[in-house]
Short mmCIF file of C-alpha atoms in Angstrom, two decimals:
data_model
loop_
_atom_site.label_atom_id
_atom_site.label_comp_id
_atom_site.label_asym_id
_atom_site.label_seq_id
_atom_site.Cartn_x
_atom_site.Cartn_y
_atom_site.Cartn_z
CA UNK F 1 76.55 84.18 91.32
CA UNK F 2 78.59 87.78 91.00
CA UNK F 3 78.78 88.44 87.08
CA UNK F 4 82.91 89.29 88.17
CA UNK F 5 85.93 87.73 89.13
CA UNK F 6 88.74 88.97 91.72
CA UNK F 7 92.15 88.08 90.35
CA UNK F 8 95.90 88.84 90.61
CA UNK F 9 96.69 92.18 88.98
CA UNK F 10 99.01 91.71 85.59
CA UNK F 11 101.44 93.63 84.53
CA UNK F 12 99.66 94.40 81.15
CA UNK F 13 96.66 95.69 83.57
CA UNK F 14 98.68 98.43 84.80
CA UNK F 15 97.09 101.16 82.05
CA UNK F 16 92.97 99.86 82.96
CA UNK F 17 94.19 100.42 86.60
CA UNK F 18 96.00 103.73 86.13
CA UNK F 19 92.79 105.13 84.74
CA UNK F 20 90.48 103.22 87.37
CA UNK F 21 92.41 105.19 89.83
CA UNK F 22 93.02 108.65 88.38
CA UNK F 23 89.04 108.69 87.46
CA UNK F 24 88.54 108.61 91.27
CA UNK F 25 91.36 111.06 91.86
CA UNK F 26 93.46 108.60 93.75
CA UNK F 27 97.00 108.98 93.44
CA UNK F 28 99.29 106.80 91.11
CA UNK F 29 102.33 107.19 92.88
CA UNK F 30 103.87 104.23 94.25
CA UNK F 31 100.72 101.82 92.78
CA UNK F 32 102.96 100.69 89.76
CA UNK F 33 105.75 99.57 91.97
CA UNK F 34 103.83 97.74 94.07
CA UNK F 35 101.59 95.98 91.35
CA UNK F 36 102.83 92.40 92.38
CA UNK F 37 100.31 93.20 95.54
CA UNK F 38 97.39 94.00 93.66
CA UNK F 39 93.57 92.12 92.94
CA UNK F 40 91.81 93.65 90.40
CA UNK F 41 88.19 92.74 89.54
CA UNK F 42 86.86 92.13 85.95
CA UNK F 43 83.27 91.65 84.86
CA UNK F 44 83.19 89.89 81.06
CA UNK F 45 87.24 90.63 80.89
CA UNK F 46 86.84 94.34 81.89
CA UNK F 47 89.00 95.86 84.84
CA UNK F 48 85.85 97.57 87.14
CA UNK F 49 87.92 97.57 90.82
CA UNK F 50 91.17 97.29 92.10
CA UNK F 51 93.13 97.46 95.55
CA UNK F 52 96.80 96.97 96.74
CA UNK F 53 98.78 96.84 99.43
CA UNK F 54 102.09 98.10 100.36
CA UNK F 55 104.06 96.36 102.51
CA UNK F 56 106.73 98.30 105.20
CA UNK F 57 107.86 95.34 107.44
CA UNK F 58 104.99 93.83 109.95
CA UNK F 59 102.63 96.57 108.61
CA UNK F 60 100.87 96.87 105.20
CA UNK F 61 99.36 100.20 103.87
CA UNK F 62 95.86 99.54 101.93
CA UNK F 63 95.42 101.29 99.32
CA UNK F 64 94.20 102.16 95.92
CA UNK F 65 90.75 100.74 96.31
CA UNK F 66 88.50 101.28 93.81
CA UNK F 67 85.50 100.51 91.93
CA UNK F 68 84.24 101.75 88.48
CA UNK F 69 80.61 103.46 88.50
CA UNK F 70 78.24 101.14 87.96
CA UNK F 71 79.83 98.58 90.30
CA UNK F 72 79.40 99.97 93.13
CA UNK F 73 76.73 99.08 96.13
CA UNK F 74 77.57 95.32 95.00
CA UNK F 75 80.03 94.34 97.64
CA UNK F 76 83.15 94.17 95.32
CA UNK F 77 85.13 96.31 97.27
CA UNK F 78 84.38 94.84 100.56
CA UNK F 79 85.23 91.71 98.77
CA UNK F 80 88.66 93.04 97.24
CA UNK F 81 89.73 93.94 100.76
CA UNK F 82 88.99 90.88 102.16
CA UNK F 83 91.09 89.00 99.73
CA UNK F 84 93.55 91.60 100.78
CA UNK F 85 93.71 91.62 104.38
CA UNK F 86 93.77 87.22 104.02
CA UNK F 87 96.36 87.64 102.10
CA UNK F 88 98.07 89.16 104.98
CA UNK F 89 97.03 87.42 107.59
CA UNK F 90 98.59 84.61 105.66
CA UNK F 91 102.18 86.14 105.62
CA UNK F 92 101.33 87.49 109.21
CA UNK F 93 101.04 90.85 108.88
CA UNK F 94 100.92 92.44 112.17
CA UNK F 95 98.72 95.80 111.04
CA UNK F 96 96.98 97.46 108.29
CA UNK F 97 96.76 101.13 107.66
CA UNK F 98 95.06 103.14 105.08
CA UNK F 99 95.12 106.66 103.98
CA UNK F 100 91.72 107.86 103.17
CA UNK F 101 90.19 112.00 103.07
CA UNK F 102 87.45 110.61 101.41
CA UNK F 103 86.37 106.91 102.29
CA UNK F 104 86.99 107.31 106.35
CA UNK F 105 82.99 105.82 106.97
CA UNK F 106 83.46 103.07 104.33
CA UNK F 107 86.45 102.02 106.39
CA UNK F 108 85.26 102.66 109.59
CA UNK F 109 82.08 100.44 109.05
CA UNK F 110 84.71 97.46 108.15
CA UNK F 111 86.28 97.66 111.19
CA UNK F 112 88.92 100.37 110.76
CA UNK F 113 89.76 102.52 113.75
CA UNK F 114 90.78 106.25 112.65
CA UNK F 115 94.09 107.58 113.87
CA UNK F 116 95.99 110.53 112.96
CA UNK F 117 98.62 109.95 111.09
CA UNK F 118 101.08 111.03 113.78
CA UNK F 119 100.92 107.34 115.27
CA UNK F 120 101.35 105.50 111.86
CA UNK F 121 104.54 103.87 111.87
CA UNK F 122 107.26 106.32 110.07
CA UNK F 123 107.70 103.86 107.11
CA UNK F 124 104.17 104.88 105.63
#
């Protein structure tokens, strides 16, 4: 059994995720506002991964996916975006994109197709 739990994000989790994400140098604009979309991953009460969505009609951009040092090479994150994208298929979400300069294999090996970012819908 995984020492962690995937859970709803909480308001009052906002500062453990803010620094999840700026110690990966992900950006925090737009995250807060969008915090009701958010899993976040705790081992023993601790915050150690997060992701989010944002939603722009039938699409969804993923985003702020992370997972603290130490955590990593365990399968949280695959396991954060899989919450994620059910979660979507459940309110029938027609496409997910992601923004990535630095995670483009990760992706790519869970079944994300690379496009530029010319044929993402204008919303994102």
């Amino acid at each position: 059994m995984s020492p962690w739990t995937i859970e709803p994000a909480r308001a009052e989790d906002w500062p453990d995720i803010a620094a999840l994400l700026q110690s990966h140098g992900l950006p925090l604009a737009g995250a807060r506002e969008h915090l009701a979309t958010f899993v976040v991953a705790r081992d023993d009460g601790r915050i150690v991964g997060c992701a989010g969505v944002e939603p722009h009609g039938s699409a969804i951009l993923l985003r702020s996916v992370a997972v603290a040092e130490g955590h990593r090479g365990q399968g949280l994150g695959h396991r954060m975006v899989q919450i994620i994208l059910e979660q979507a298929r459940l309110r029938h979400i027609e496409s997910v994109y992601l923004l990535t300069t630095t995670a483009a294999d990760y992706f790519r090996a869970r079944g994300f197709i690379a496009l530029p970012r010319t044929q993402a819908p204008q919303a994102l």
